[in-house]
Short mmCIF file of N, CA and C in Angstrom, two decimals:
data_model
loop_
_atom_site.label_atom_id
_atom_site.label_comp_id
_atom_site.label_asym_id
_atom_site.label_seq_id
_atom_site.Cartn_x
_atom_site.Cartn_y
_atom_site.Cartn_z
N UNK A 1 92.16 -20.30 17.37
CA UNK A 1 92.13 -18.91 16.96
C UNK A 1 92.08 -18.88 15.42
N UNK A 2 91.26 -18.01 14.89
CA UNK A 2 91.13 -17.95 13.44
C UNK A 2 92.38 -17.34 12.81
N UNK A 3 92.59 -17.66 11.56
CA UNK A 3 93.72 -17.12 10.80
C UNK A 3 93.66 -15.59 10.76
N UNK A 4 92.46 -15.03 10.64
CA UNK A 4 92.30 -13.58 10.58
C UNK A 4 92.66 -12.95 11.93
N UNK A 5 92.14 -13.49 13.00
CA UNK A 5 92.44 -12.98 14.34
C UNK A 5 93.93 -13.10 14.64
N UNK A 6 94.49 -14.25 14.33
CA UNK A 6 95.91 -14.48 14.59
C UNK A 6 96.77 -13.48 13.82
N UNK A 7 96.47 -13.27 12.54
CA UNK A 7 97.23 -12.33 11.73
C UNK A 7 97.11 -10.90 12.28
N UNK A 8 95.89 -10.47 12.58
CA UNK A 8 95.69 -9.10 13.06
C UNK A 8 96.32 -8.86 14.43
N UNK A 9 96.20 -9.84 15.33
CA UNK A 9 96.80 -9.67 16.65
C UNK A 9 98.33 -9.64 16.57
N UNK A 10 98.90 -10.50 15.77
CA UNK A 10 100.35 -10.51 15.59
C UNK A 10 100.83 -9.18 15.01
N UNK A 11 100.15 -8.73 13.98
CA UNK A 11 100.53 -7.46 13.33
C UNK A 11 100.45 -6.30 14.32
N UNK A 12 99.38 -6.22 15.09
CA UNK A 12 99.23 -5.14 16.07
C UNK A 12 100.30 -5.22 17.15
N UNK A 13 100.56 -6.44 17.65
CA UNK A 13 101.55 -6.62 18.70
C UNK A 13 102.95 -6.23 18.20
N UNK A 14 103.31 -6.67 17.02
CA UNK A 14 104.64 -6.37 16.50
C UNK A 14 104.77 -4.89 16.12
N UNK A 15 103.73 -4.30 15.58
CA UNK A 15 103.78 -2.86 15.28
C UNK A 15 103.97 -2.06 16.56
N UNK A 16 103.30 -2.44 17.63
CA UNK A 16 103.47 -1.75 18.92
C UNK A 16 104.90 -1.89 19.41
N UNK A 17 105.48 -3.07 19.29
CA UNK A 17 106.86 -3.30 19.71
C UNK A 17 107.81 -2.45 18.87
N UNK A 18 107.60 -2.44 17.58
CA UNK A 18 108.45 -1.67 16.67
C UNK A 18 108.36 -0.17 16.97
N UNK A 19 107.16 0.33 17.12
CA UNK A 19 106.98 1.76 17.37
C UNK A 19 107.49 2.16 18.76
N UNK A 20 107.45 1.24 19.71
CA UNK A 20 107.95 1.52 21.06
C UNK A 20 109.45 1.76 21.07
N UNK A 21 110.16 1.28 20.05
CA UNK A 21 111.60 1.52 19.95
C UNK A 21 111.88 3.00 19.69
N UNK A 22 110.86 3.73 19.27
CA UNK A 22 110.93 5.18 19.08
C UNK A 22 112.03 5.61 18.10
N UNK A 23 112.17 4.84 17.02
CA UNK A 23 113.11 5.20 15.96
C UNK A 23 112.42 6.17 15.02
N UNK A 24 112.99 7.34 14.87
CA UNK A 24 112.37 8.41 14.09
C UNK A 24 112.14 8.01 12.63
N UNK A 25 113.11 7.36 12.01
CA UNK A 25 112.99 6.97 10.60
C UNK A 25 111.87 5.95 10.43
N UNK A 26 111.83 4.94 11.31
CA UNK A 26 110.78 3.92 11.21
C UNK A 26 109.41 4.54 11.43
N UNK A 27 109.29 5.42 12.42
CA UNK A 27 108.00 6.08 12.67
C UNK A 27 107.57 6.88 11.45
N UNK A 28 108.50 7.58 10.83
CA UNK A 28 108.16 8.37 9.63
C UNK A 28 107.75 7.47 8.48
N UNK A 29 108.43 6.33 8.34
CA UNK A 29 108.07 5.40 7.28
C UNK A 29 106.66 4.84 7.50
N UNK A 30 106.36 4.43 8.74
CA UNK A 30 105.03 3.93 9.05
C UNK A 30 103.97 5.00 8.79
N UNK A 31 104.28 6.24 9.14
CA UNK A 31 103.35 7.35 8.92
C UNK A 31 103.13 7.58 7.42
N UNK A 32 104.21 7.48 6.65
CA UNK A 32 104.11 7.63 5.20
C UNK A 32 103.19 6.56 4.62
N UNK A 33 103.36 5.33 5.09
CA UNK A 33 102.51 4.23 4.64
C UNK A 33 101.05 4.50 4.98
N UNK A 34 100.79 4.91 6.20
CA UNK A 34 99.42 5.22 6.63
C UNK A 34 98.81 6.31 5.77
N UNK A 35 99.55 7.38 5.57
CA UNK A 35 99.03 8.52 4.81
C UNK A 35 98.85 8.19 3.33
N UNK A 36 99.65 7.30 2.80
CA UNK A 36 99.53 6.91 1.39
C UNK A 36 98.17 6.29 1.11
N UNK A 37 97.64 5.54 2.06
CA UNK A 37 96.37 4.84 1.85
C UNK A 37 95.15 5.64 2.31
N UNK A 38 95.36 6.87 2.76
CA UNK A 38 94.24 7.75 3.12
C UNK A 38 93.59 8.30 1.85
N UNK A 39 92.33 8.66 1.96
CA UNK A 39 91.63 9.23 0.80
C UNK A 39 92.34 10.48 0.32
N UNK A 40 92.41 10.63 -0.98
CA UNK A 40 93.02 11.80 -1.61
C UNK A 40 92.41 11.92 -2.99
N UNK A 41 93.24 12.12 -4.00
CA UNK A 41 92.73 12.15 -5.37
C UNK A 41 92.09 10.81 -5.72
N UNK A 42 92.61 9.73 -5.12
CA UNK A 42 92.00 8.40 -5.24
C UNK A 42 91.33 8.07 -3.92
N UNK A 43 90.19 7.40 -4.00
CA UNK A 43 89.52 7.00 -2.76
C UNK A 43 90.23 5.80 -2.13
N UNK A 44 89.90 5.51 -0.88
CA UNK A 44 90.55 4.44 -0.12
C UNK A 44 90.34 3.09 -0.81
N UNK A 45 89.16 2.83 -1.32
CA UNK A 45 88.87 1.55 -1.98
C UNK A 45 89.83 1.33 -3.15
N UNK A 46 90.01 2.34 -3.98
CA UNK A 46 90.90 2.23 -5.13
C UNK A 46 92.34 2.00 -4.68
N UNK A 47 92.76 2.72 -3.66
CA UNK A 47 94.13 2.56 -3.16
C UNK A 47 94.35 1.16 -2.60
N UNK A 48 93.37 0.61 -1.91
CA UNK A 48 93.52 -0.74 -1.38
C UNK A 48 93.55 -1.78 -2.50
N UNK A 49 92.78 -1.56 -3.55
CA UNK A 49 92.82 -2.47 -4.69
C UNK A 49 94.20 -2.43 -5.34
N UNK A 50 94.76 -1.24 -5.49
CA UNK A 50 96.11 -1.10 -6.05
C UNK A 50 97.14 -1.78 -5.14
N UNK A 51 97.00 -1.55 -3.83
CA UNK A 51 97.91 -2.17 -2.87
C UNK A 51 97.86 -3.69 -2.95
N UNK A 52 96.67 -4.24 -3.11
CA UNK A 52 96.52 -5.69 -3.22
C UNK A 52 97.19 -6.22 -4.49
N UNK A 53 96.92 -5.59 -5.62
CA UNK A 53 97.52 -6.05 -6.87
C UNK A 53 99.04 -5.99 -6.80
N UNK A 54 99.57 -4.89 -6.29
CA UNK A 54 101.03 -4.76 -6.18
C UNK A 54 101.60 -5.78 -5.21
N UNK A 55 100.94 -6.01 -4.10
CA UNK A 55 101.42 -6.98 -3.11
C UNK A 55 101.45 -8.38 -3.69
N UNK A 56 100.45 -8.71 -4.52
CA UNK A 56 100.43 -10.03 -5.14
C UNK A 56 101.59 -10.18 -6.13
N UNK A 57 101.83 -9.14 -6.92
CA UNK A 57 102.92 -9.21 -7.89
C UNK A 57 104.27 -9.31 -7.17
N UNK A 58 104.39 -8.61 -6.02
CA UNK A 58 105.63 -8.67 -5.24
C UNK A 58 105.71 -9.94 -4.39
N UNK A 59 104.61 -10.68 -4.30
CA UNK A 59 104.54 -11.97 -3.61
C UNK A 59 104.81 -11.85 -2.11
N UNK A 60 104.19 -10.85 -1.49
CA UNK A 60 104.31 -10.65 -0.05
C UNK A 60 103.01 -11.13 0.61
N UNK A 61 103.02 -12.33 1.18
CA UNK A 61 101.79 -12.90 1.74
C UNK A 61 101.20 -12.07 2.87
N UNK A 62 102.04 -11.51 3.74
CA UNK A 62 101.51 -10.66 4.81
C UNK A 62 100.83 -9.42 4.22
N UNK A 63 101.45 -8.82 3.21
CA UNK A 63 100.86 -7.64 2.56
C UNK A 63 99.55 -8.01 1.88
N UNK A 64 99.53 -9.18 1.25
CA UNK A 64 98.33 -9.64 0.57
C UNK A 64 97.19 -9.81 1.59
N UNK A 65 97.47 -10.47 2.71
CA UNK A 65 96.44 -10.63 3.75
C UNK A 65 95.93 -9.27 4.21
N UNK A 66 96.85 -8.36 4.47
CA UNK A 66 96.46 -7.04 4.95
C UNK A 66 95.52 -6.36 3.94
N UNK A 67 95.92 -6.35 2.68
CA UNK A 67 95.12 -5.65 1.67
C UNK A 67 93.82 -6.40 1.33
N UNK A 68 93.83 -7.72 1.38
CA UNK A 68 92.57 -8.47 1.21
C UNK A 68 91.61 -8.07 2.33
N UNK A 69 92.12 -7.99 3.56
CA UNK A 69 91.28 -7.56 4.69
C UNK A 69 90.74 -6.16 4.50
N UNK A 70 91.58 -5.26 4.03
CA UNK A 70 91.14 -3.88 3.79
C UNK A 70 90.13 -3.82 2.65
N UNK A 71 90.35 -4.62 1.61
CA UNK A 71 89.38 -4.67 0.52
C UNK A 71 88.03 -5.20 1.01
N UNK A 72 88.07 -6.16 1.93
CA UNK A 72 86.83 -6.67 2.51
C UNK A 72 86.13 -5.56 3.30
N UNK A 73 86.91 -4.81 4.09
CA UNK A 73 86.33 -3.68 4.83
C UNK A 73 85.75 -2.63 3.89
N UNK A 74 86.35 -2.48 2.73
CA UNK A 74 85.87 -1.51 1.74
C UNK A 74 84.71 -2.06 0.92
N UNK A 75 84.23 -3.26 1.29
CA UNK A 75 83.02 -3.85 0.74
C UNK A 75 83.14 -4.27 -0.72
N UNK A 76 84.33 -4.72 -1.12
CA UNK A 76 84.46 -5.24 -2.47
C UNK A 76 83.61 -6.49 -2.62
N UNK A 77 83.14 -6.69 -3.82
CA UNK A 77 82.37 -7.89 -4.13
C UNK A 77 83.33 -8.99 -4.60
N UNK A 78 82.82 -10.20 -4.70
CA UNK A 78 83.62 -11.29 -5.25
C UNK A 78 84.10 -10.94 -6.66
N UNK A 79 83.22 -10.35 -7.44
CA UNK A 79 83.57 -10.00 -8.81
C UNK A 79 84.72 -9.00 -8.85
N UNK A 80 84.68 -8.01 -7.97
CA UNK A 80 85.76 -7.01 -7.92
C UNK A 80 87.08 -7.64 -7.47
N UNK A 81 87.04 -8.45 -6.42
CA UNK A 81 88.27 -9.03 -5.90
C UNK A 81 88.90 -9.97 -6.93
N UNK A 82 88.06 -10.72 -7.66
CA UNK A 82 88.61 -11.63 -8.66
C UNK A 82 89.18 -10.87 -9.87
N UNK A 83 88.68 -9.69 -10.16
CA UNK A 83 89.29 -8.88 -11.22
C UNK A 83 90.67 -8.39 -10.78
N UNK A 84 90.80 -8.04 -9.51
CA UNK A 84 92.12 -7.66 -8.99
C UNK A 84 93.07 -8.86 -9.08
N UNK A 85 92.59 -10.02 -8.66
CA UNK A 85 93.40 -11.23 -8.74
C UNK A 85 93.84 -11.49 -10.19
N UNK A 86 92.93 -11.29 -11.14
CA UNK A 86 93.25 -11.52 -12.55
C UNK A 86 94.35 -10.56 -13.02
N UNK A 87 94.23 -9.30 -12.65
CA UNK A 87 95.25 -8.31 -13.03
C UNK A 87 96.60 -8.70 -12.44
N UNK A 88 96.62 -9.05 -11.18
CA UNK A 88 97.88 -9.42 -10.52
C UNK A 88 98.50 -10.64 -11.18
N UNK A 89 97.69 -11.62 -11.55
CA UNK A 89 98.21 -12.81 -12.20
C UNK A 89 98.75 -12.50 -13.60
N UNK A 90 98.07 -11.65 -14.32
CA UNK A 90 98.52 -11.27 -15.67
C UNK A 90 99.84 -10.52 -15.59
N UNK A 91 99.94 -9.59 -14.65
CA UNK A 91 101.16 -8.79 -14.52
C UNK A 91 102.31 -9.62 -13.95
N UNK A 92 102.03 -10.41 -12.91
CA UNK A 92 103.07 -11.14 -12.22
C UNK A 92 103.44 -12.47 -12.83
N UNK A 93 102.53 -13.04 -13.60
CA UNK A 93 102.80 -14.33 -14.21
C UNK A 93 102.47 -15.50 -13.30
N UNK A 94 102.81 -16.68 -13.75
CA UNK A 94 102.41 -17.90 -13.04
C UNK A 94 103.02 -18.02 -11.65
N UNK A 95 104.11 -17.31 -11.38
CA UNK A 95 104.73 -17.37 -10.05
C UNK A 95 103.80 -16.79 -8.96
N UNK A 96 102.81 -16.02 -9.38
CA UNK A 96 101.86 -15.41 -8.45
C UNK A 96 100.79 -16.42 -8.00
N UNK A 97 100.61 -17.50 -8.74
CA UNK A 97 99.51 -18.42 -8.48
C UNK A 97 99.48 -18.95 -7.04
N UNK A 98 100.59 -19.36 -6.43
CA UNK A 98 100.49 -19.82 -5.03
C UNK A 98 99.99 -18.71 -4.08
N UNK A 99 100.37 -17.48 -4.35
CA UNK A 99 99.93 -16.35 -3.52
C UNK A 99 98.46 -16.04 -3.80
N UNK A 100 98.05 -16.23 -5.03
CA UNK A 100 96.65 -16.09 -5.43
C UNK A 100 95.79 -17.08 -4.65
N UNK A 101 96.26 -18.32 -4.55
CA UNK A 101 95.51 -19.34 -3.80
C UNK A 101 95.32 -18.92 -2.35
N UNK A 102 96.41 -18.44 -1.74
CA UNK A 102 96.32 -18.02 -0.34
C UNK A 102 95.43 -16.78 -0.18
N UNK A 103 95.45 -15.90 -1.17
CA UNK A 103 94.58 -14.72 -1.13
C UNK A 103 93.11 -15.13 -1.19
N UNK A 104 92.80 -16.08 -2.06
CA UNK A 104 91.42 -16.59 -2.16
C UNK A 104 91.02 -17.25 -0.85
N UNK A 105 91.92 -18.06 -0.29
CA UNK A 105 91.62 -18.71 0.99
C UNK A 105 91.30 -17.67 2.06
N UNK A 106 92.11 -16.61 2.14
CA UNK A 106 91.90 -15.58 3.16
C UNK A 106 90.59 -14.83 2.90
N UNK A 107 90.28 -14.53 1.65
CA UNK A 107 89.02 -13.88 1.29
C UNK A 107 87.83 -14.72 1.75
N UNK A 108 87.91 -16.03 1.51
CA UNK A 108 86.82 -16.93 1.91
C UNK A 108 86.69 -16.98 3.43
N UNK A 109 87.81 -16.96 4.14
CA UNK A 109 87.77 -16.95 5.61
C UNK A 109 87.10 -15.67 6.11
N UNK A 110 87.47 -14.53 5.53
CA UNK A 110 86.85 -13.26 5.92
C UNK A 110 85.34 -13.31 5.72
N UNK A 111 84.91 -13.81 4.58
CA UNK A 111 83.48 -13.90 4.32
C UNK A 111 82.80 -14.86 5.29
N UNK A 112 83.44 -15.99 5.54
CA UNK A 112 82.88 -16.98 6.44
C UNK A 112 82.73 -16.41 7.85
N UNK A 113 83.76 -15.72 8.32
CA UNK A 113 83.70 -15.15 9.66
C UNK A 113 82.68 -14.02 9.76
N UNK A 114 82.34 -13.43 8.63
CA UNK A 114 81.32 -12.38 8.62
C UNK A 114 79.92 -12.97 8.46
N UNK A 115 79.85 -14.30 8.43
CA UNK A 115 78.54 -14.95 8.32
C UNK A 115 78.13 -15.21 6.89
N UNK A 116 79.07 -15.03 5.95
CA UNK A 116 78.76 -15.26 4.54
C UNK A 116 79.51 -16.50 4.06
N UNK A 117 79.04 -17.06 2.96
CA UNK A 117 79.76 -18.13 2.29
C UNK A 117 80.01 -17.68 0.85
N UNK A 118 80.77 -18.44 0.15
CA UNK A 118 81.13 -18.08 -1.22
C UNK A 118 79.89 -17.93 -2.11
N UNK A 119 78.80 -18.61 -1.74
CA UNK A 119 77.62 -18.59 -2.60
C UNK A 119 76.44 -17.84 -1.97
N UNK A 120 76.65 -17.14 -0.91
CA UNK A 120 75.56 -16.49 -0.21
C UNK A 120 75.69 -14.97 -0.32
N UNK A 121 75.31 -14.44 -1.45
CA UNK A 121 75.40 -13.00 -1.68
C UNK A 121 74.56 -12.20 -0.70
N UNK A 122 73.44 -12.76 -0.22
CA UNK A 122 72.57 -12.05 0.71
C UNK A 122 73.28 -11.81 2.04
N UNK A 123 74.00 -12.82 2.53
CA UNK A 123 74.71 -12.67 3.79
C UNK A 123 75.84 -11.65 3.65
N UNK A 124 76.54 -11.68 2.52
CA UNK A 124 77.61 -10.71 2.30
C UNK A 124 77.02 -9.31 2.18
N UNK A 125 75.90 -9.18 1.49
CA UNK A 125 75.24 -7.88 1.37
C UNK A 125 74.81 -7.37 2.74
N UNK A 126 74.34 -8.26 3.60
CA UNK A 126 73.95 -7.86 4.96
C UNK A 126 75.17 -7.38 5.74
N UNK A 127 76.29 -8.08 5.57
CA UNK A 127 77.53 -7.66 6.24
C UNK A 127 77.93 -6.27 5.76
N UNK A 128 77.86 -6.04 4.47
CA UNK A 128 78.24 -4.74 3.91
C UNK A 128 77.31 -3.64 4.42
N UNK A 129 76.01 -3.93 4.45
CA UNK A 129 75.05 -2.92 4.92
C UNK A 129 75.27 -2.60 6.39
N UNK A 130 75.64 -3.61 7.15
CA UNK A 130 75.89 -3.43 8.59
C UNK A 130 77.05 -2.48 8.83
N UNK A 131 78.01 -2.46 7.92
CA UNK A 131 79.22 -1.66 8.12
C UNK A 131 79.21 -0.34 7.34
N UNK A 132 78.14 -0.04 6.63
CA UNK A 132 78.07 1.23 5.91
C UNK A 132 78.20 2.40 6.88
N UNK A 133 79.04 3.33 6.51
CA UNK A 133 79.20 4.53 7.31
C UNK A 133 80.14 4.39 8.50
N UNK A 134 80.67 3.17 8.73
CA UNK A 134 81.59 2.99 9.86
C UNK A 134 83.02 3.16 9.36
N UNK A 135 83.87 3.78 10.15
CA UNK A 135 85.27 3.96 9.72
C UNK A 135 86.00 2.63 9.69
N UNK A 136 86.96 2.51 8.78
CA UNK A 136 87.80 1.33 8.74
C UNK A 136 88.96 1.53 9.70
N UNK A 137 89.48 0.43 10.23
CA UNK A 137 90.57 0.55 11.19
C UNK A 137 91.78 -0.15 10.76
#
């Protein structure tokens, strides 16, 4: 099973278990999180980029994977994702570097699973064009 599939299935399974407990405070917190990343004065792409940078500085690997995946869905380019990585490293300092490595690894896996490689801009562009106009999940 791929790292991406494993992460997404685990997250979905555990979120379902957590929400099934029907705790009002937890449900409200999850709803707040969902609504925070919805389009508003800032678009979803910008919010996901902010979420990724903050997650890297806070050194939360699960959060980093989630936001790297969302940034991929939002069709960020390698150049854009590496600028986010640079900002996170500058703000967080050298302690962020191990998380940066894992973020790059996950980004490369996402591209690979989409039929792209680190050096194949045409394949990544095809992936992006294929998903234009489709809602993110």
